Amino acid sequence: MKLRTKFSLIAATLLASSLAQAADKTFVNCVSRSPTGFSPALVMDGISYNASSQQVYNRLVEFKRGSTEIEPALAESWSVSDDGLTYTFNLRKGVKFHTTKDYKPSREFNADDVLFSFQRQLDPNHPYHNVSKATYPYFKAMKFPKLLKAVEKVDDHTVKITLNHPDATFLASLGMDFISIYSAEYADKMLAAGKPEAIDTTPIGTGPFVFAGYQLDQKIRFLAHKEYWNGKADIDRLIFDIVPDATTRYAKLQAGSCDMMDFPNAADLDKMKTDPKVNLLSQPGLNIAYIAFNTEKAPFDNVKVRQALNYAVDKKAILDAVYRGAGVAAKNPLPPTIWGYNDSITDYEYNPEKAKQLLKEAGFENGFETDIWVQPVVRASNPNPRRMAELVQADWQKVGVKTKLVSYEWGDYIKRTKAGELTAGTYGWSGDNGDPDNFLSPLLGSENIGNSNYARFKNADVDALLAKAIILSDKGERAKLYEQAQVIIKEQAPWINVAHSINFAPTSKRVEGYKQSPFGYSYFYGTKIID
């Protein structure tokens, strides 16, 4: 009797364990590469945001799932002064930070955390300002150092932010990843322990998922935040499986070992559309793939050379070979899906003879030799940077410009670009707040030379139009100014605007409720798994 009881207990325990495992919902996201970091204030790429701010952190305001519309998050409400300079945020109460095996918070989220998150980036004398060799690229790209006059704690649940001038994009900008809210208490404890960099490598936030570990170039693990202020996620475990090869990612999706994959091969899209094991989600991307010229470096400091090389590129051939129907030709830095887009602009046609004539006028009748830099990673805007560069190389060869393709590791690629070493190269951008300024100012405003203005383009008229537009509240008036700026940019040709891609999200059939972000990010709160 005792032996039978013992076996019954063992069987019951095994059954309970089996049921618990079955109830445990694990979502595996197959991604193309490792993040450059886990601290959204320090990075400026979607892969890193997906692995940090989109899962681990919250912001004062956030974008509704699948939308560019903001909604309350860590701030439940706010008010704006009549002059547009003072924003008062009423913070949400009862918000809990993550607890891990190495850290347990002693208090809930409050105004101190907001101040820490802003002041670390804003104040050069802040104890964390130089930790992790931080440069705060997006904070600078959005001109926050000049925009923010003061960030003040009114009380534990009220923060007042004062601007130096009105900014029509400010609320939307607060929904962006770079201004995620960190734990001031966690930072203080790590500083006291002599390891302040921990807040950037082992993130602690208030978001729907808790960071649970990273195996270099293999996997990133997250657990559902059981005390999440908006309710626990349906997913219990979230795994980012790092699989560089797109064909392998697709095979794992078909085999059921991935629930979603990023950046499918363009050649696989038609098959995915009819694959019984796959749901292929898609939407036009708020993005641009472009060739940047270093406008400070000869011969690209000559506008006729830049115009000539625009005429030399066959965009249709690139769309056919690289995008395979999953993109449209670009004529402006803004995508056609965003307001303020100037559709009246006529693009540079493919005209090699016109290109040769302009090169002759510029003093390069016999052409010249240069490099084309090739970004070493696939991004939402460009499914195959090397193939694009090869096609551009062949087109330029036809007009007498001989090129060599060069590349560097991704971090080094961006570092060298910012330092001005670029000749001409492939780049891409996805908008992050749904506003035209988020393309034009970071990418082509002279204040961002040395940061995200890779072409090092400087034009006083463009700068003046952008400065005027940002302080206006009337959307129609702002749109007119952005349209004027695009006319100048087209004529000055600091880039070859190549293509706007369609964003795809292939998922397994058991995924329900996933919504694509217009910004190309992957946010898994609200997604369900149906077995």
XYZ file of C-alpha atoms in Angstrom:
531
model
C 0.000 0.000 0.000
C 2.773 2.361 0.886
C 4.661 1.467 -2.305
C 1.560 2.024 -4.434
C 0.987 5.377 -2.720
C 4.591 6.331 -3.384
C 4.261 5.513 -7.080
C 0.977 7.416 -7.218
C 2.654 10.471 -5.743
C 5.500 10.231 -8.243
C 3.045 9.898 -11.118
C 1.036 12.842 -9.876
C 4.188 14.930 -9.565
C 5.287 14.037 -13.100
C 1.822 14.824 -14.451
C 1.778 18.167 -12.665
C 5.230 18.951 -14.043
C 4.126 17.985 -17.553
C 1.015 20.138 -17.316
C 3.065 23.061 -16.017
C 5.429 22.770 -18.968
C 2.522 22.574 -21.382
C 0.996 25.663 -19.832
C 4.295 27.539 -20.072
C 4.067 29.624 -23.259
C 7.407 30.194 -24.948
C 7.762 32.463 -27.976
C 10.925 32.144 -30.089
C 11.879 35.070 -32.304
C 14.581 34.214 -34.865
C 16.691 37.323 -35.466
C 19.448 38.079 -37.952
C 22.164 39.360 -35.646
C 23.146 40.192 -32.109
C 22.250 43.588 -30.658
C 24.990 46.182 -30.365
C 23.838 46.734 -26.788
C 21.019 46.464 -24.254
C 20.839 50.121 -23.252
C 18.481 52.149 -25.479
C 20.080 55.473 -24.523
C 23.395 54.286 -25.935
C 22.392 52.696 -29.242
C 20.687 53.722 -32.451
C 19.500 50.583 -34.232
C 16.315 48.562 -34.332
C 17.865 45.183 -33.474
C 19.144 46.630 -30.188
C 15.857 48.379 -29.424
C 13.981 45.105 -30.019
C 16.221 43.399 -27.464
C 15.982 46.170 -24.871
C 13.519 49.043 -24.911
C 10.734 47.268 -26.790
C 10.559 44.490 -24.191
C 12.300 45.604 -20.981
C 11.528 49.315 -20.654
C 8.686 51.793 -20.737
C 8.619 55.481 -21.581
C 6.496 58.367 -20.325
C 4.303 58.001 -23.395
C 4.292 55.201 -25.945
C 2.918 54.466 -29.391
C -0.243 52.423 -29.615
C 0.494 48.990 -30.991
C 0.665 49.161 -34.785
C 0.243 52.942 -34.811
C 2.110 56.257 -34.779
C -0.416 57.614 -32.244
C 0.871 58.193 -28.721
C -0.893 57.033 -25.561
C -0.210 57.258 -21.807
C 2.394 54.893 -20.368
C 4.476 55.750 -17.282
C 2.787 59.140 -17.414
C -0.964 58.652 -17.097
C -1.689 62.247 -18.120
C 0.016 65.536 -18.913
C -0.641 69.194 -19.564
C 1.108 71.763 -21.748
C 1.419 75.473 -21.015
C -0.135 77.968 -23.423
C 3.271 79.014 -24.736
C 4.188 75.388 -25.492
C 7.282 75.499 -23.293
C 6.268 73.634 -20.125
C 5.036 70.038 -19.967
C 3.767 68.667 -16.647
C 3.532 64.880 -16.412
C 1.438 63.050 -13.840
C 3.196 59.748 -13.233
C 1.499 56.395 -12.868
C 1.452 54.974 -9.340
C 2.042 51.350 -8.372
C 4.523 50.617 -11.186
C 7.057 47.980 -10.177
C 10.582 47.555 -11.476
C 11.886 44.099 -12.351
C 13.198 41.774 -9.683
C 16.018 39.415 -10.661
C 18.312 37.011 -8.829
C 20.868 39.831 -8.545
C 18.618 42.810 -7.858
C 15.486 43.453 -5.849
C 14.002 46.973 -5.875
C 12.971 48.493 -2.553
C 10.511 50.977 -4.031
C 8.174 51.531 -6.962
C 8.747 53.787 -9.964
C 8.699 57.516 -9.211
C 9.950 60.903 -10.419
C 13.549 60.145 -9.425
C 13.714 57.562 -12.194
C 12.531 60.055 -14.798
C 15.096 62.610 -13.652
C 17.885 60.035 -13.752
C 16.965 58.914 -17.271
C 16.938 62.468 -18.639
C 19.792 63.960 -16.635
C 22.204 61.132 -17.417
C 22.020 62.154 -21.065
C 21.583 65.897 -20.546
C 24.044 66.808 -17.783
C 27.783 66.381 -18.573
C 28.477 66.408 -14.814
C 26.032 63.620 -14.020
C 27.855 60.655 -12.395
C 26.559 58.347 -15.118
C 27.091 60.655 -18.101
C 30.368 59.036 -19.193
C 29.654 55.493 -18.000
C 29.987 52.847 -20.740
C 31.701 55.467 -22.923
C 28.237 56.758 -23.711
C 27.701 59.242 -26.557
C 23.853 59.310 -26.564
C 23.534 59.418 -30.362
C 19.757 59.670 -30.653
C 19.424 62.151 -27.786
C 21.794 64.378 -29.762
C 20.189 63.610 -33.123
C 16.868 64.866 -31.740
C 18.626 68.025 -30.466
C 17.533 67.350 -26.891
C 20.657 68.981 -25.375
C 19.569 72.308 -26.863
C 15.835 71.707 -26.543
C 15.650 70.853 -22.825
C 15.971 73.770 -20.438
C 15.059 71.941 -17.233
C 13.726 68.586 -16.003
C 12.361 68.993 -12.486
C 10.713 66.851 -9.817
C 7.594 68.536 -8.478
C 6.822 65.612 -6.173
C 7.205 61.822 -6.286
C 4.579 61.500 -8.985
C 4.880 64.758 -10.912
C 7.626 65.884 -13.293
C 7.894 69.220 -15.073
C 9.912 69.567 -18.284
C 10.684 73.030 -19.616
C 11.842 73.614 -23.182
C 13.993 76.399 -24.570
C 11.643 76.752 -27.528
C 8.389 75.140 -28.681
C 8.795 71.792 -30.421
C 5.869 70.281 -32.300
C 7.439 66.814 -32.136
C 8.258 66.744 -28.418
C 5.467 64.477 -27.151
C 5.981 61.994 -29.981
C 9.727 62.077 -29.346
C 9.116 61.035 -25.738
C 7.662 57.802 -27.101
C 10.987 56.949 -28.751
C 13.302 54.264 -27.436
C 16.262 56.492 -26.560
C 14.330 58.163 -23.753
C 13.284 54.953 -21.987
C 13.035 55.187 -18.203
C 15.750 53.480 -16.151
C 15.782 52.686 -12.420
C 17.661 55.353 -10.441
C 17.862 53.015 -7.449
C 19.448 50.246 -9.532
C 21.936 52.776 -10.922
C 22.828 53.984 -7.429
C 23.411 50.423 -6.200
C 25.577 49.517 -9.194
C 27.594 52.718 -8.781
C 28.151 51.955 -5.093
C 29.202 48.404 -5.994
C 31.810 49.734 -8.420
C 30.131 48.316 -11.523
C 28.004 51.150 -12.963
C 28.142 49.613 -16.482
C 25.766 46.903 -15.248
C 22.759 49.107 -15.928
C 23.716 49.045 -19.622
C 24.590 45.350 -19.899
C 22.032 43.819 -17.517
C 18.962 46.002 -17.972
C 16.308 46.557 -15.324
C 13.109 48.288 -16.371
C 9.360 48.399 -15.779
C 8.399 46.783 -19.096
C 6.432 43.613 -19.847
C 9.486 41.336 -20.008
C 12.412 40.818 -17.635
C 15.875 40.370 -19.137
C 17.044 36.878 -18.137
C 20.371 36.460 -19.885
C 22.405 36.658 -23.071
C 24.587 33.984 -24.677
C 26.885 35.876 -27.012
C 25.753 35.536 -30.644
C 23.386 32.707 -29.679
C 20.342 33.573 -27.578
C 18.725 36.330 -25.529
C 16.198 35.250 -22.906
C 13.345 37.119 -21.262
C 10.662 36.183 -18.739
C 7.234 37.737 -18.371
C 7.123 40.508 -15.748
C 4.463 39.036 -13.473
C 3.751 42.373 -11.803
C 3.599 44.438 -14.984
C 1.429 47.480 -14.431
C -0.670 46.799 -17.527
C -1.146 43.097 -16.776
C 1.129 40.100 -17.287
C 1.972 39.201 -20.897
C 0.354 36.103 -22.386
C 3.861 34.895 -23.307
C 5.724 33.391 -20.348
C 9.151 33.079 -21.939
C 10.529 35.088 -24.829
C 13.670 33.910 -26.623
C 15.618 35.732 -29.324
C 17.403 33.016 -31.298
C 20.276 34.623 -33.233
C 20.381 33.026 -36.692
C 22.376 35.096 -39.223
C 21.311 33.136 -42.324
C 17.824 33.983 -43.632
C 17.355 30.575 -45.254
C 18.047 28.893 -41.924
C 15.626 31.246 -40.154
C 12.916 30.271 -42.612
C 13.660 26.560 -42.159
C 13.358 26.938 -38.382
C 10.051 28.773 -38.816
C 8.732 25.940 -40.978
C 9.976 23.350 -38.478
C 8.174 25.084 -35.612
C 11.340 25.997 -33.709
C 10.737 29.688 -34.408
C 7.485 31.591 -34.011
C 8.646 34.638 -35.946
C 11.664 35.621 -38.059
C 13.042 38.924 -39.236
C 14.360 39.978 -42.646
C 13.251 37.115 -44.923
C 15.025 36.645 -48.244
C 13.165 38.553 -50.939
C 13.371 35.392 -53.055
C 11.382 33.463 -50.406
C 8.447 35.854 -50.136
C 6.297 34.307 -52.869
C 6.719 30.865 -51.278
C 5.876 32.247 -47.838
C 2.616 33.688 -49.162
C 1.328 30.175 -49.880
C 3.207 28.270 -47.170
C 0.588 26.512 -44.969
C 2.901 26.829 -41.955
C 3.419 30.588 -42.233
C 1.430 33.773 -41.851
C 3.199 36.513 -43.820
C 2.349 39.917 -42.384
C 3.385 42.993 -44.331
C 3.020 46.761 -44.445
C 4.784 49.706 -46.117
C 7.778 50.769 -44.058
C 8.574 54.244 -42.774
C 12.071 53.888 -44.159
C 14.633 54.867 -46.763
C 17.621 53.011 -48.250
C 20.160 55.411 -49.676
C 23.691 55.927 -50.945
C 25.320 58.759 -48.976
C 28.072 60.896 -50.484
C 30.602 62.532 -48.181
C 29.860 66.078 -49.329
C 32.989 67.378 -47.573
C 35.350 65.100 -49.495
C 36.412 65.484 -53.155
C 35.032 64.714 -55.662
C 31.702 64.457 -53.820
C 31.981 68.061 -52.641
C 31.017 68.921 -56.250
C 27.235 68.979 -56.688
C 27.502 68.092 -60.390
C 29.353 64.881 -59.502
C 26.613 63.961 -57.037
C 23.904 64.726 -59.586
C 25.754 62.772 -62.265
C 25.937 59.664 -60.107
C 22.224 59.961 -59.379
C 21.532 59.882 -63.125
C 23.894 56.912 -63.465
C 21.933 54.531 -61.200
C 19.209 52.258 -62.576
C 16.802 52.046 -59.634
C 14.426 49.721 -61.471
C 17.193 47.151 -61.802
C 17.890 47.445 -58.059
C 14.202 47.039 -57.201
C 13.986 43.952 -59.423
C 17.179 42.294 -58.176
C 17.273 43.335 -54.516
C 13.677 44.028 -53.477
C 11.850 41.682 -55.882
C 8.626 43.624 -55.671
C 8.955 44.327 -51.948
C 9.881 47.982 -52.337
C 9.303 51.166 -54.313
C 11.770 53.596 -55.861
C 12.654 56.552 -53.649
C 12.903 60.116 -54.906
C 12.880 61.877 -51.538
C 14.448 61.190 -48.142
C 10.893 60.954 -46.767
C 8.813 57.853 -47.525
C 5.553 58.497 -49.396
C 3.562 57.139 -46.426
C 4.465 60.111 -44.202
C 2.826 63.517 -44.241
C 4.940 66.329 -45.674
C 6.127 64.136 -48.568
C 6.648 66.221 -51.727
C 5.170 64.152 -54.537
C 5.579 66.962 -57.076
C 9.349 66.422 -57.196
C 10.637 64.700 -60.335
C 13.209 62.009 -59.629
C 16.573 61.696 -61.345
C 15.913 59.471 -64.342
C 18.272 56.700 -65.350
C 20.315 58.528 -67.987
C 23.988 57.512 -68.346
C 24.576 60.080 -71.109
C 23.343 62.881 -68.865
C 25.614 61.518 -66.137
C 28.639 61.619 -68.459
C 27.840 65.186 -69.483
C 27.656 66.373 -65.869
C 30.898 64.588 -65.010
C 32.557 66.365 -67.938
C 31.223 69.716 -66.716
C 32.597 68.920 -63.264
C 36.050 68.272 -64.699
C 35.886 64.453 -64.687
C 35.432 63.663 -68.367
C 37.504 60.508 -67.895
C 35.804 59.599 -64.628
C 37.616 58.858 -61.371
C 38.238 56.083 -58.864
C 36.616 55.795 -55.444
C 35.239 53.371 -52.832
C 31.679 52.319 -52.156
C 31.186 51.341 -48.520
C 28.836 48.402 -47.981
C 26.947 48.139 -44.706
C 27.646 44.644 -43.321
C 24.148 44.005 -41.968
C 20.670 43.554 -43.360
C 18.241 46.201 -42.156
C 14.522 46.820 -42.611
C 15.196 49.300 -45.404
C 17.612 47.128 -47.396
C 17.337 43.325 -47.745
C 20.718 42.950 -49.496
C 23.168 45.877 -49.174
C 25.999 44.077 -50.974
C 23.901 43.243 -54.026
C 22.687 46.842 -54.140
C 26.271 48.097 -53.965
C 27.345 45.710 -56.746
C 24.629 47.055 -59.029
C 25.581 50.647 -58.256
C 29.221 49.749 -58.886
C 28.325 48.372 -62.335
C 26.222 51.430 -63.191
C 28.963 53.867 -62.204
C 31.488 51.838 -64.215
C 29.399 52.555 -67.338
C 29.981 56.309 -66.900
C 33.684 55.992 -66.166
C 33.658 55.872 -62.349
C 35.638 52.881 -61.116
C 34.913 51.703 -57.598
C 36.065 49.229 -54.980
C 33.581 47.763 -52.498
C 34.779 47.955 -48.903
C 33.177 47.125 -45.573
C 33.867 46.984 -41.869
C 32.318 45.357 -38.817
C 29.040 47.162 -38.093
C 30.159 49.139 -35.046
C 33.366 50.181 -36.798
C 31.431 51.026 -39.960
C 29.298 53.570 -38.099
C 32.229 54.891 -36.058
C 34.306 55.520 -39.187
C 31.330 57.098 -40.936
C 30.733 59.535 -38.088
C 34.438 60.424 -38.125
C 34.118 61.521 -41.766
C 36.126 58.686 -43.358
C 33.265 57.792 -45.710
C 33.581 58.303 -49.456
C 30.184 56.992 -50.572
C 28.234 54.129 -49.060
C 25.004 52.251 -48.388
C 22.861 53.294 -45.428
C 19.289 53.067 -44.245
C 16.911 54.725 -41.827
C 13.538 53.925 -40.318
C 11.474 56.687 -38.748
C 10.779 56.474 -35.032
C 7.968 58.918 -34.299
C 5.918 59.399 -37.485
C 7.082 62.982 -38.031
C 8.958 64.294 -41.127
C 11.461 66.039 -38.870
C 12.592 62.623 -37.625
C 14.020 61.968 -41.089
C 15.200 65.382 -42.207
C 16.837 66.770 -39.052
C 18.817 63.702 -37.921
C 19.897 62.756 -41.434
C 20.407 66.087 -43.207
C 20.498 68.844 -40.576
C 23.963 70.340 -40.178
C 23.792 70.045 -36.375
C 24.018 66.278 -36.821
C 27.260 66.251 -38.811
C 29.452 63.816 -36.899
C 26.412 61.979 -35.625
C 23.631 60.693 -37.911
C 24.166 63.104 -40.846
C 26.491 60.667 -42.601
C 26.681 62.742 -45.794
C 27.980 65.660 -43.700
C 25.503 67.770 -45.650
C 25.329 71.427 -44.689
C 22.847 73.830 -46.247
C 21.761 77.034 -44.507
C 18.400 77.161 -46.306
C 17.509 73.595 -45.313
C 18.571 74.266 -41.720
C 16.405 77.410 -41.621
C 13.347 75.581 -42.967
C 13.732 72.769 -40.430
C 14.213 75.229 -37.563
C 11.098 77.145 -38.566
C 8.960 74.044 -39.030
C 9.761 72.501 -35.646
C 8.300 75.381 -33.647
C 4.985 75.558 -35.537
C 1.875 73.796 -34.302
C -0.010 73.969 -37.617
C 0.609 70.699 -39.463
C -0.242 72.189 -42.847
C 2.261 75.017 -42.459
C 4.926 72.596 -41.320
C 4.264 70.365 -44.331
C 4.871 73.273 -46.732
C 8.267 73.934 -45.178
C 9.277 70.285 -45.394
C 8.191 70.227 -49.036
C 10.470 73.204 -49.730
C 13.354 71.506 -47.961
C 12.949 68.423 -50.143
C 13.257 70.553 -53.305
C 16.626 71.885 -52.129
C 17.824 68.453 -51.038
C 16.895 66.974 -54.404
C 18.888 69.636 -56.249
C 21.894 69.397 -53.925
C 21.856 65.565 -54.109
C 23.765 64.615 -50.931
C 22.331 61.119 -51.419
C 21.039 58.764 -54.021
C 17.559 58.004 -52.667
C 17.260 54.364 -53.663
C 14.191 52.635 -52.226
C 11.516 52.390 -49.552
C 10.998 48.776 -48.502
C 7.926 46.892 -47.430
C 8.316 45.430 -43.942
C 7.537 41.732 -43.562
C 6.900 39.685 -40.436
C 6.616 35.955 -41.133
C 5.054 34.165 -38.144
C 4.007 30.631 -37.331
C 0.339 29.720 -37.405
C 0.183 29.545 -33.598
C 0.885 33.276 -33.243
C -2.173 35.433 -32.673
C -2.583 39.162 -32.140
C 0.897 40.279 -33.265
C 0.844 43.781 -34.731
C 3.576 45.165 -36.921
C 5.130 48.412 -35.790
C 5.115 51.189 -38.417
C 8.681 51.842 -37.255
C 9.810 48.298 -38.055
C 10.288 47.220 -34.418
C 9.204 43.968 -32.767
C 7.069 44.432 -29.655
C 5.643 41.236 -28.202
C 3.373 42.434 -25.413
C -0.191 41.760 -26.522
C 0.835 38.804 -28.713
C -0.636 35.393 -27.909
C 0.358 31.809 -28.640
C -2.424 29.399 -29.536
C -1.437 25.721 -29.298
